[in-house]
Coordinates of C-alpha atoms in Angstrom, one line a residue:
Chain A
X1 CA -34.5 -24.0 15.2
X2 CA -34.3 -26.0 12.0
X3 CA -31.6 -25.8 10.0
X4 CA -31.9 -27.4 7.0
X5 CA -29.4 -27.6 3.8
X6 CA -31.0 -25.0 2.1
X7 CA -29.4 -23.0 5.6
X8 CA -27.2 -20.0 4.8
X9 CA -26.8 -19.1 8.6
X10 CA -26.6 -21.3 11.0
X11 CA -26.2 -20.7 14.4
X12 CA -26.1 -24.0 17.2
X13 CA -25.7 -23.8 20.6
X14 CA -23.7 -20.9 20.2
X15 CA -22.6 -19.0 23.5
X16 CA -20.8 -15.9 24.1
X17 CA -19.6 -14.1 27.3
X18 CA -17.3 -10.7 27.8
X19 CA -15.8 -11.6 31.1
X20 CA -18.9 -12.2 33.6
X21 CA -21.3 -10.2 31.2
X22 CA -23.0 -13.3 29.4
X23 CA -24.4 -12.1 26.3
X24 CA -25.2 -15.2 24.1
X25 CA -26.3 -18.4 25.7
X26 CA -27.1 -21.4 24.0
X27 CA -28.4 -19.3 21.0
X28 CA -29.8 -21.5 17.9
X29 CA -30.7 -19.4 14.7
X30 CA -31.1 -20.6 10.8
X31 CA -31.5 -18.3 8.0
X32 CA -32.5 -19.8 4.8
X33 CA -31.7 -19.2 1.6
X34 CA -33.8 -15.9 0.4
X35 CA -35.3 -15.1 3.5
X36 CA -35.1 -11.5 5.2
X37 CA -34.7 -12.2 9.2
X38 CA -35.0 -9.3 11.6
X39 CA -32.6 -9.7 15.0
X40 CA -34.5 -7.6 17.0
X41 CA -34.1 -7.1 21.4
X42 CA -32.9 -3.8 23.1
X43 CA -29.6 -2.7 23.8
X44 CA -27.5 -5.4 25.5
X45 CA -29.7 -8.2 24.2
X46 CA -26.7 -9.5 21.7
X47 CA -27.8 -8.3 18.6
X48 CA -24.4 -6.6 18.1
X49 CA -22.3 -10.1 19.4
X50 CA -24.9 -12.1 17.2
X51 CA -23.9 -10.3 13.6
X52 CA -20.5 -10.0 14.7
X53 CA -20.3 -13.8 15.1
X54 CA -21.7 -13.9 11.8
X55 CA -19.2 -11.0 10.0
X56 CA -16.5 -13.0 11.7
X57 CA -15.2 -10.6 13.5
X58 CA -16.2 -12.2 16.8
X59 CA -15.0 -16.4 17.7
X60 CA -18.0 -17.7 19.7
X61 CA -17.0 -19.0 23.1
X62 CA -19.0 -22.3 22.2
X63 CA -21.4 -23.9 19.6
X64 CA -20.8 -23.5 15.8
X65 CA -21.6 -20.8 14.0
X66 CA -21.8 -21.1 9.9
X67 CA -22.2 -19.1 7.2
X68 CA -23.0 -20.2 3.6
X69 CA -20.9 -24.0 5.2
X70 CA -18.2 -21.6 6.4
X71 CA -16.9 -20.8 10.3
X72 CA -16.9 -17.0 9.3
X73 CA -14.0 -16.5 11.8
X74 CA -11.8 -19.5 11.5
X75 CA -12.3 -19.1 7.3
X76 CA -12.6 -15.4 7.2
X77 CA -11.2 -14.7 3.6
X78 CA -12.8 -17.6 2.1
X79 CA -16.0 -15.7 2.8
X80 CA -14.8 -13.2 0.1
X81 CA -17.6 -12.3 -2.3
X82 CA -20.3 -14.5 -0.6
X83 CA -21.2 -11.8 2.2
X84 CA -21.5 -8.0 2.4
X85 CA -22.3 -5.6 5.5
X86 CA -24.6 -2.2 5.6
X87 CA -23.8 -0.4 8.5
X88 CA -25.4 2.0 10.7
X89 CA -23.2 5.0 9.7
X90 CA -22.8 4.7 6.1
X91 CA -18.6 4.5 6.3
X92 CA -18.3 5.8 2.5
X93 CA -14.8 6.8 2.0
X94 CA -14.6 10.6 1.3
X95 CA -12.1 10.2 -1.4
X96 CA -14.0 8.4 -3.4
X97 CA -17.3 9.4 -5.4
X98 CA -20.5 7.5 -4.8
X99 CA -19.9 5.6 -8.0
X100 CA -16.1 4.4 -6.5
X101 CA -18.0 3.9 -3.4
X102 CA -19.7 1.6 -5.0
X103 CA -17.0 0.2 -6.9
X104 CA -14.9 -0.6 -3.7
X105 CA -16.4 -4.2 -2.7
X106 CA -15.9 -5.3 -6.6
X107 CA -12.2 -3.7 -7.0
X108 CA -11.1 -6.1 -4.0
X109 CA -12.8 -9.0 -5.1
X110 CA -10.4 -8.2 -8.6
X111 CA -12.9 -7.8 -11.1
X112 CA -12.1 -5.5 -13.9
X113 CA -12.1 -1.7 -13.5
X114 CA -14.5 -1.5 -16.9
X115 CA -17.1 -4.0 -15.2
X116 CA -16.8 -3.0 -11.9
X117 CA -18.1 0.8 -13.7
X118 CA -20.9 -1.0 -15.3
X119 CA -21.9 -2.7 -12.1
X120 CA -21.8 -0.1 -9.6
X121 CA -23.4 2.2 -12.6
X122 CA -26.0 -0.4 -12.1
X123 CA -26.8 -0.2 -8.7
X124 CA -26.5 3.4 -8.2
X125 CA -29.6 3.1 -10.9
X126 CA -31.2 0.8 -9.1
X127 CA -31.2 2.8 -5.6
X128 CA -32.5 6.3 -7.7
X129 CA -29.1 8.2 -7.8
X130 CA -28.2 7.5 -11.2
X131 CA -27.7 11.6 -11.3
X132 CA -25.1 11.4 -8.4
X133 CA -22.5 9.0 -9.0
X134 CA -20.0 11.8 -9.3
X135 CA -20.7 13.8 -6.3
X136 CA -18.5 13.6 -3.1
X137 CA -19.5 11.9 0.2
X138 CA -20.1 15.4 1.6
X139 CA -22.1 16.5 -1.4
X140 CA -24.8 13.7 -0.3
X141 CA -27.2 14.0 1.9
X142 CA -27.9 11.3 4.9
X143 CA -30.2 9.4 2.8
X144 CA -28.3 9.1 0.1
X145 CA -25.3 7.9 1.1
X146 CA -26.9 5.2 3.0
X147 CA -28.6 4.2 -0.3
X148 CA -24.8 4.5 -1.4
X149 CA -24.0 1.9 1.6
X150 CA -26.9 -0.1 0.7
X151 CA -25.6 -0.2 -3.3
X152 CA -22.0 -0.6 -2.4
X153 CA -22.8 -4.0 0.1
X154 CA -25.9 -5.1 -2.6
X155 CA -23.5 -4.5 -5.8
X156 CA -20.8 -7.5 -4.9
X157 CA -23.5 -10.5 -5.5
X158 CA -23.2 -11.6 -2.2
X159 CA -25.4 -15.0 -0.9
X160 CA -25.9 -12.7 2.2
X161 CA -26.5 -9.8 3.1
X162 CA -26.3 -8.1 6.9
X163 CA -27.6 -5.0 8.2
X164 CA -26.6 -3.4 11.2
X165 CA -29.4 -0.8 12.2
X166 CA -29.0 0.7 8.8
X167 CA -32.0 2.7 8.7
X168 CA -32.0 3.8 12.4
X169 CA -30.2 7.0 12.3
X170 CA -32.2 8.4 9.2
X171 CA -35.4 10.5 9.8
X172 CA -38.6 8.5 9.5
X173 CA -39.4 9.1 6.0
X174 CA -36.1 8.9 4.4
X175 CA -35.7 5.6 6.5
X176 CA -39.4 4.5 5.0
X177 CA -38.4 5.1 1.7
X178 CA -35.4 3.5 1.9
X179 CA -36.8 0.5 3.9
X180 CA -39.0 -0.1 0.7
X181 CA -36.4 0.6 -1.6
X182 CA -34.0 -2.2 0.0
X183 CA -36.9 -4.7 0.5
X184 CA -38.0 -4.5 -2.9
X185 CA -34.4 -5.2 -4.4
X186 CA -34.0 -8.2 -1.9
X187 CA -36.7 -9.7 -2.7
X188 CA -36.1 -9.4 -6.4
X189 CA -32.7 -10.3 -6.3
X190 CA -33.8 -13.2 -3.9
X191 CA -31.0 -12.0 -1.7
X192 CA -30.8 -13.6 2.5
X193 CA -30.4 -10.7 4.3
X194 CA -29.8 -10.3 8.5
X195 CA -30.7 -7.2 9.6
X196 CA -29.8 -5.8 13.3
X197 CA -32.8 -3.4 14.3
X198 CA -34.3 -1.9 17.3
X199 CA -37.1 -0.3 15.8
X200 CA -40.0 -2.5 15.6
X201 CA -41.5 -0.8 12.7
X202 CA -38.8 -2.2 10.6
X203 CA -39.0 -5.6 11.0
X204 CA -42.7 -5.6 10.6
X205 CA -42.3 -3.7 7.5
X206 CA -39.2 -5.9 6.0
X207 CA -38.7 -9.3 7.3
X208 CA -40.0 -12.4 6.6
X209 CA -39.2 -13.5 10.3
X210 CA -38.4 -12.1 13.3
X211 CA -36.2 -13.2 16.1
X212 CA -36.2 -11.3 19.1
X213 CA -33.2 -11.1 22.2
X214 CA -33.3 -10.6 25.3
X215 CA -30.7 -9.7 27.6
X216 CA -29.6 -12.8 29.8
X217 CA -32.5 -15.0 28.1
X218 CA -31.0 -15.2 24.6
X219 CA -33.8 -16.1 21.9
X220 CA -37.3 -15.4 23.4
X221 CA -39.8 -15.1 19.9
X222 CA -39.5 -16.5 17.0
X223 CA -42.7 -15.3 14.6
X224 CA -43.2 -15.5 10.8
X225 CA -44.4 -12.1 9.7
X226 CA -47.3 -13.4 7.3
X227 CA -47.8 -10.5 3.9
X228 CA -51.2 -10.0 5.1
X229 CA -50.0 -8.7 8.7
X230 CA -48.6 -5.4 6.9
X231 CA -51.9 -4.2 5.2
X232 CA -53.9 -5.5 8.4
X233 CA -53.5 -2.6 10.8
X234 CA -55.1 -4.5 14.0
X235 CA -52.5 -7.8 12.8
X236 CA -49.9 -5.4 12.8
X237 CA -50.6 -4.0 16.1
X238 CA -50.8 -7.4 17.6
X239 CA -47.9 -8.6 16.5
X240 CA -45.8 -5.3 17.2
X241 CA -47.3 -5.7 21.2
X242 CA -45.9 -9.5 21.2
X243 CA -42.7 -8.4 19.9
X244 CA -42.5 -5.6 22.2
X245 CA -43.5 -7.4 25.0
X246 CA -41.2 -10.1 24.2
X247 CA -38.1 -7.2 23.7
X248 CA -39.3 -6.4 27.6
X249 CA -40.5 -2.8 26.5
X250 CA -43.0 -1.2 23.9
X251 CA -39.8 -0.4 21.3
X252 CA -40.1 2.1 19.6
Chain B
X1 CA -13.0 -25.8 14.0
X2 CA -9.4 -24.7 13.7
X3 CA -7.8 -21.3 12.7
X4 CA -6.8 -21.5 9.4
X5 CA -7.0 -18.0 8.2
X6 CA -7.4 -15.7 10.7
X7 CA -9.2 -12.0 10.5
X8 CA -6.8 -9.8 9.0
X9 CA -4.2 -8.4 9.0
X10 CA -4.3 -4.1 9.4
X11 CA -4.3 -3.4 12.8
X12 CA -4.7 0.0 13.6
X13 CA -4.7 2.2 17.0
X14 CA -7.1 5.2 17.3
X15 CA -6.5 8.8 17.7
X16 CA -8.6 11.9 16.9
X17 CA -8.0 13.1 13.3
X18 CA -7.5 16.9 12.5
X19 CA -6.3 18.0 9.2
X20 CA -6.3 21.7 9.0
X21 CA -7.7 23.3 5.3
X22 CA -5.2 24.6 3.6
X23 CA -6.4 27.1 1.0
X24 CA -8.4 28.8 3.3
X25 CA -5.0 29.2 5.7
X26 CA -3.3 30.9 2.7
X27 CA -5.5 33.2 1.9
X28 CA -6.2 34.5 5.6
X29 CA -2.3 34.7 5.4
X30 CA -2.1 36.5 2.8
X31 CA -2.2 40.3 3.7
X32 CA -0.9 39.5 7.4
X33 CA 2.4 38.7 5.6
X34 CA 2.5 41.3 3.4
X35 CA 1.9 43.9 5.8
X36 CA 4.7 42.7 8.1
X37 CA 6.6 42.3 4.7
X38 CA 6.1 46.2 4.4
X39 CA 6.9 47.1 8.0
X40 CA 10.1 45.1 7.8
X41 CA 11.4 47.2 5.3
X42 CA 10.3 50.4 6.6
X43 CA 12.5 49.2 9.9
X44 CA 15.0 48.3 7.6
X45 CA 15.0 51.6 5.6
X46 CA 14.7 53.8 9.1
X47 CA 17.9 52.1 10.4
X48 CA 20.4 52.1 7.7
X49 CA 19.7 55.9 8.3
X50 CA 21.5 55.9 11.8
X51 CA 24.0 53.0 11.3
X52 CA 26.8 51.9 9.0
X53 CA 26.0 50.0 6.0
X54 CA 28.0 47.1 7.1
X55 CA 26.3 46.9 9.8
X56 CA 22.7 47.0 8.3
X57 CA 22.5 48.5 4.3
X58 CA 19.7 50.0 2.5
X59 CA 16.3 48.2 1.6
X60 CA 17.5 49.6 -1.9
X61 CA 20.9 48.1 -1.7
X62 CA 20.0 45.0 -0.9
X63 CA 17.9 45.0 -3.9
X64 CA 20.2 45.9 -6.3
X65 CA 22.3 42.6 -4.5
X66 CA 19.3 40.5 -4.8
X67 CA 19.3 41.5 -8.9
X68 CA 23.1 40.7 -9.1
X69 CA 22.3 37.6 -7.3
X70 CA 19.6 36.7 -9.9
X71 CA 20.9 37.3 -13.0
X72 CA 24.9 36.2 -12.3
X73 CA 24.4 33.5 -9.6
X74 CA 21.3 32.3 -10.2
X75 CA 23.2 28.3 -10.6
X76 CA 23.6 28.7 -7.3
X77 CA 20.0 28.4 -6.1
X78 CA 18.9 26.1 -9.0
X79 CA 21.6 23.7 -7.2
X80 CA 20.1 24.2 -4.2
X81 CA 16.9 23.9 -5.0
X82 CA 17.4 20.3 -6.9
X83 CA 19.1 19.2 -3.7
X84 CA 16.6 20.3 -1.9
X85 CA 13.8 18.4 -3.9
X86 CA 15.7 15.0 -4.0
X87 CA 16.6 15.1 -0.6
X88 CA 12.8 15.7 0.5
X89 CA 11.8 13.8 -2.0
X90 CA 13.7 10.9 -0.7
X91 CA 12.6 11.7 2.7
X92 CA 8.8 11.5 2.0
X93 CA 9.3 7.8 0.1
X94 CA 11.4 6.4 3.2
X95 CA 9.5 8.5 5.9
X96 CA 6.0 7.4 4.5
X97 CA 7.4 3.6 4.4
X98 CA 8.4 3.7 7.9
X99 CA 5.6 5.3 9.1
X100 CA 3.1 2.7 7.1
X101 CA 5.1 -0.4 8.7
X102 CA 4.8 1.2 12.0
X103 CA 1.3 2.0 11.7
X104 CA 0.7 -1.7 10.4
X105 CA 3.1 -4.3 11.6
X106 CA 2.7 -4.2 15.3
X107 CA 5.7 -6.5 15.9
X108 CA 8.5 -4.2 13.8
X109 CA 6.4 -0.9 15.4
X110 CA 8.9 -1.0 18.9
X111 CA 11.7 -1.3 16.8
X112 CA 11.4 1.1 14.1
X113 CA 9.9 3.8 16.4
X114 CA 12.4 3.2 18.7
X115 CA 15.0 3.9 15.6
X116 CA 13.4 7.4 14.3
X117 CA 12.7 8.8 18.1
X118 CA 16.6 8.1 18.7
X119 CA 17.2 9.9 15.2
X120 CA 14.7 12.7 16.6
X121 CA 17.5 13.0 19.4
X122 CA 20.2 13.6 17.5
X123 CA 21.4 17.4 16.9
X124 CA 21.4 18.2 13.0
X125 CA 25.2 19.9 13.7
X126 CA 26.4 15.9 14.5
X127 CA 24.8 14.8 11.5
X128 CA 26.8 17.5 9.0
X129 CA 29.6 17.1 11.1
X130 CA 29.5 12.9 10.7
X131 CA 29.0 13.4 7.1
X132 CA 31.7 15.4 6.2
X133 CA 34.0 12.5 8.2
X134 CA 31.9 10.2 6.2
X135 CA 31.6 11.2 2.5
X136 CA 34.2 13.1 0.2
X137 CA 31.2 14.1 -2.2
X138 CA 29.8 17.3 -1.1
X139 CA 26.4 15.9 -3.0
X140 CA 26.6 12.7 -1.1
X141 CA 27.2 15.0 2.5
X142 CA 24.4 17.0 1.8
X143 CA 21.4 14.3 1.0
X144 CA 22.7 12.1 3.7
X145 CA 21.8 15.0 6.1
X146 CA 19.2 16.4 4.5
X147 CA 17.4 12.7 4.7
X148 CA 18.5 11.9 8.0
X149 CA 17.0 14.9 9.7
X150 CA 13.7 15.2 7.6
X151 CA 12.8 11.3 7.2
X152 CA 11.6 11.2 10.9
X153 CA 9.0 14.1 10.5
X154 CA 6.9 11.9 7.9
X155 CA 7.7 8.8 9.7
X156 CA 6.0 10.0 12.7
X157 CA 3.5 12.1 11.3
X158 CA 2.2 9.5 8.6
X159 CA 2.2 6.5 11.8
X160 CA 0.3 9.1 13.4
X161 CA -2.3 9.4 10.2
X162 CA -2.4 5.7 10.5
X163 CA -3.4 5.6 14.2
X164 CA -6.1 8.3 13.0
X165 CA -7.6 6.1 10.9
X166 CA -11.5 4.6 12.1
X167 CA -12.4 1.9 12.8
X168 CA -15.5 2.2 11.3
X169 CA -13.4 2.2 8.1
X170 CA -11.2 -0.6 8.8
X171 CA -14.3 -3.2 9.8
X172 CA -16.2 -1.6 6.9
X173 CA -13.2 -2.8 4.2
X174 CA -12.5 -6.0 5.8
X175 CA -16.1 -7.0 5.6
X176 CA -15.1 -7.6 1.6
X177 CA -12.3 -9.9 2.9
X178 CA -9.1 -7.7 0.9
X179 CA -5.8 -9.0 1.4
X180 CA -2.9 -6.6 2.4
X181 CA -2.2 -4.9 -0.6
X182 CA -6.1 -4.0 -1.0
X183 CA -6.6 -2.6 2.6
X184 CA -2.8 -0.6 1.8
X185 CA -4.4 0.3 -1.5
X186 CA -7.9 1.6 -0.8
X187 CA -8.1 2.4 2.4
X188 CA -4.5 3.9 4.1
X189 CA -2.6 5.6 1.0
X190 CA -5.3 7.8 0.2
X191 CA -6.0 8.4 4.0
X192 CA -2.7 9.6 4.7
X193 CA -2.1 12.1 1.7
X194 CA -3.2 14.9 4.1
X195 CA -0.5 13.5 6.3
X196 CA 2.0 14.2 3.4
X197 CA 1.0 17.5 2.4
X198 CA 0.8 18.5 6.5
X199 CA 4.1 16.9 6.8
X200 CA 5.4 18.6 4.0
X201 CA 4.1 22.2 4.5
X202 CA 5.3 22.2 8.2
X203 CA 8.9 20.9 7.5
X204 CA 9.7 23.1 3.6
X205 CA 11.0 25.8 5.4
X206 CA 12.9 23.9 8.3
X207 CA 14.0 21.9 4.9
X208 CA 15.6 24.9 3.4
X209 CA 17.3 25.8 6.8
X210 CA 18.7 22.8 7.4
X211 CA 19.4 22.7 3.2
X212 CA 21.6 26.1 3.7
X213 CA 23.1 24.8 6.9
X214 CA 24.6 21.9 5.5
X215 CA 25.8 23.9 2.5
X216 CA 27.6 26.2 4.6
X217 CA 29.8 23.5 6.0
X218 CA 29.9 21.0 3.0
X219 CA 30.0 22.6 -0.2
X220 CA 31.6 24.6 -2.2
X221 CA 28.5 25.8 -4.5
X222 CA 24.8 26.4 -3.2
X223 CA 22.9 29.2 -1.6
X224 CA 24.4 28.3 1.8
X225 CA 28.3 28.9 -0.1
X226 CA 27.5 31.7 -1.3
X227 CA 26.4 33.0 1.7
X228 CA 29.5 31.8 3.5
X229 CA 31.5 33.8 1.0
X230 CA 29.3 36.9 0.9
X231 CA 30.3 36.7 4.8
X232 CA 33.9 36.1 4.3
X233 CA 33.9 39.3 2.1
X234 CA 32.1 41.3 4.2
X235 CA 29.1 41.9 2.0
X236 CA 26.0 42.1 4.5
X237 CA 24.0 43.5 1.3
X238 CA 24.5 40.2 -0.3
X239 CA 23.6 38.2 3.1
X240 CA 20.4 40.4 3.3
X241 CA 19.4 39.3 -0.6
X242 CA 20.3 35.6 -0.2
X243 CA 17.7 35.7 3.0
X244 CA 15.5 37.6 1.0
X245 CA 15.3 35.4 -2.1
X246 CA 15.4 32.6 0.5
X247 CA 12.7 33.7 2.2
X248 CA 10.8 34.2 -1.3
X249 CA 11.7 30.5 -2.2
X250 CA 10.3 29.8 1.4
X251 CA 6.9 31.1 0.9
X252 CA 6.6 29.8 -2.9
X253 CA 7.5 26.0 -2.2
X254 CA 4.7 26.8 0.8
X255 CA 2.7 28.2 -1.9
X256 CA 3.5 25.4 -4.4
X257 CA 2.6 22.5 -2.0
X258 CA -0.5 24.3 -0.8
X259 CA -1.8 24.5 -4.2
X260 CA -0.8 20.8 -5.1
X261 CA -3.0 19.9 -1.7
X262 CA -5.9 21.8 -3.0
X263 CA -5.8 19.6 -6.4
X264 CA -5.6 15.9 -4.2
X265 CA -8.0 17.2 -1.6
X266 CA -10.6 18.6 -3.6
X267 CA -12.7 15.9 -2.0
X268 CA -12.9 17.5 1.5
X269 CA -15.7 19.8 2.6
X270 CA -14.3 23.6 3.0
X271 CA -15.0 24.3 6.5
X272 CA -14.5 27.9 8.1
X273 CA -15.0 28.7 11.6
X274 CA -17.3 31.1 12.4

């Protein structure tokens, strides 16, 4: 794996075992600056460990891990502001609107209540629910509060951006839509994002590159998803059976 | 590379969450409690038919007590009632402090649980009866035990509401890197207001008990006084108002806090059970 200066993850030799269960051996990844990466394998693979490692909330058991020229879990708050996390479940806080929602990742980083309103105004635009920022979590539907996640982790500037299976527990259109909706912004805003997936679909459909994992074997593909590959229906197929074959199962 | 700064800082156990809603548990209250209301009265009224009025007087009498009580003693409740606010109001500051360092310093939890389960254990009688060795001023007697019995309840309640508090939550605020103060400020004050109100609805009328109790041995002036001297007198028509106007003050502070939940809740979902 080359990691090069322009590197905002870097992962070298990094290994991670819970008790005799190995789940990350000798794992090298780089994510450069601008670039959407898909961590794909099936459950157990390490995807989990892998963005954990990165989030800093997990020390790896050997190897460096870096983020932005940071150890994530050795320099935790000096990673303030430079990284945000959408999650699977959308964790919005039910006291709070959409639009303070939103608001939350700019409050703690102390910028002004009057520009942290303008800002998350701004993303709630920007993700198409301009007309709800006043509505309660459980005045949302599924959709949108993930598009709420996606504003609230998007909305603090951040160098990157990780997502943990963000879209997987939305039904298929909502998740397409939303997939669309969140590339389109990255790329515009030229954010790096990791995403965690399991869905194949996904990563073809988002990332620039896909890594896959597999359990015990840590990284088994690496592949460069080319633009053309997402119009060409038998290039997408192809590279959805390498990447599935590679995962150890036809995904989903 | 060494630990310099280290993952925070909140670290919270886990427990299932249920906050009951509280509107909807008035309302279905409501006629339940005035049709035992009315069936009181009608025993009431039955048996001051067959026994002495000292012994049990008149639905009517005790009315016309309850209106003597109102409009020439009615100092007497407002006392009690401003002792009765302070006191809990007291208790719900020191309660929900204690029960925030519980829920978040892991190192003082042992100690400081230790403390309020030990003050769980001790009968409210010692308490009034160590206070009146303790202080001369009947205002100082009656908040001292007052706070001392009601300051567990929200300890234990709001460490509780701590422990209740997901995870999911917890890594999703930390992933902005907050310091203390943030993760106090935006994630576990406004998650433990239904704690408060829970805390505070359950314990108002063991609050006014306790209030009266104290009263009774302490003071001189106060509902509880009175009713001392109503008993000293003989007048079981004035013991009948003061527990009816007390149970009256009961149900509107229940009321009162009910309605103040509905206003700082009004982010919750009604839910209703089919």
């Amino acid at each position: 794996m080359n990691a090069s200066a322009n590197s905002v993850i870097v992962m070298n030799g990094v290994s991670k075992a819970f008790g005799p269960h190995v789940v990350a051996k000798d794992l090298s990844i780089s994510v450069s600056k601008g670039e959407i990466v898909a961590l794909l394998g099936r459950t157990g693979a390490g995807k989990s460990t892998v963005l954990n490692m990165v989030m800093g909330n997990l020390r790896a058991d050997s190897g460096t891990v870096r983020v932005a020229g940071l150890d994530p879990y050795g320099e935790f708050k000096k990673l303030r502001g430079k990284m945000a996390v959408s999650f699977q479940q959308d964790r919005l806080l039910p006291w709070r609107t959409a639009i303070e929602n939103v608001e939350l990742g700019l409050l703690i980083l102390n910028i002004s209540k009057a520009e942290a309103r303008k800002t998350a105004k701004l993303w709630l635009a920007r993700v198409n629910l301009a007309d709800a920022e006043d509505k309660y979590v459980h005045e949302l539907s599924g959709g949108m509060r993930q598009r709420v996640s996606l504003a609230r982790a998007l909305a603090v500037d951040p160098e990157l951006v990780l997502l943990d299976e963000s879209f997987s527990q939305l039904d298929h259109v909502t998740s397409k839509a939303l997939r669309a909706d969140f590339s389109k912004v990255a790329r515009e805003f030229k954010k790096t994002c990791l995403f965690v997936t399991h869905r194949i679909e996904d990563a073809i459909e988002m990332a620039d590159r896909v890594l896959v994992l597999r359990p015990g074997a840590g990284l088994c593909l690496e592949e460069r998803v080319a633009a053309n590959v997402r119009e060409d229906e038998a290039a997408r197929a192809a590279l959805h059976d390498r990447i599935a074959a590679a995962m150890g199962d036809h995904g989903e | 590379m060494e630990n310099t700064q280290t993952k925070s800082d909140i670290r919270v156990a886990q427990a299932p969450a249920n906050v009951p809603n509280a509107e909807a548990r008035v309302k279905s209250d409501l006629i339940p409690t005035l049709v035992v209301s009315a069936l009181l009265i009608l025993v009431i009224q039955i048996a001051s038919f067959y026994v002495p009025s000292y012994i049990i007087p008149a639905p009517a009498e005790i009315l016309k007590s309850a209106w003597q009580i109102l409009s020439r003693d009615a100092n007497h409740i407002f006392t009690t009632g401003i002792r009765l606010f302070i006191a809990l109001f007291f208790a719900m500051g020191i309660g929900v402090l204690f029960g925030i360092i519980m829920g978040t310093l892991p190192k003082i939890r042992p100690y400081l649980r230790a403390l309020v389960i030990i003050d769980t254990g001790i009968p409210a009688l010692s308490w009034m009866l160590v206070a009146i060795f303790w202080f001369k001023e009947p205002e100082f007697r009656i908040f001292f035990i007052l706070s001392v019995i009601l300051i567990p309840f929200y300890a234990l309640n709001i460490y509780d509401g701590i422990r209740a508090l997901p995870k999911e939550w917890v890594d999703m605020i930390e992933s902005f890197r907050p310091n203390r103060w943030q993760v106090l400020r935006y994630l576990v004050f406004p998650h433990i207001v239904p704690y408060i109100f829970l805390t505070t609805k359950s314990i108002v009328g063991y609050a006014i008990r306790m209030a009266i109790f104290a009263e009774l041995v302490a003071s001189a002036i106060g509902i509880g006084a009175q009713m001392n001297l109503a008993q000293s007198n003989f007048r079981i028509d004035q013991i009948f108002a003061w527990t009816l106007l007390l149970v009256i003050i009961n149900l509107s502070l229940q009321a009162f806090v009910a309605m103040l939940e509905k206003i700082a809740l009004r982010y919750r979902a009604e839910a209703s059970v089919r």
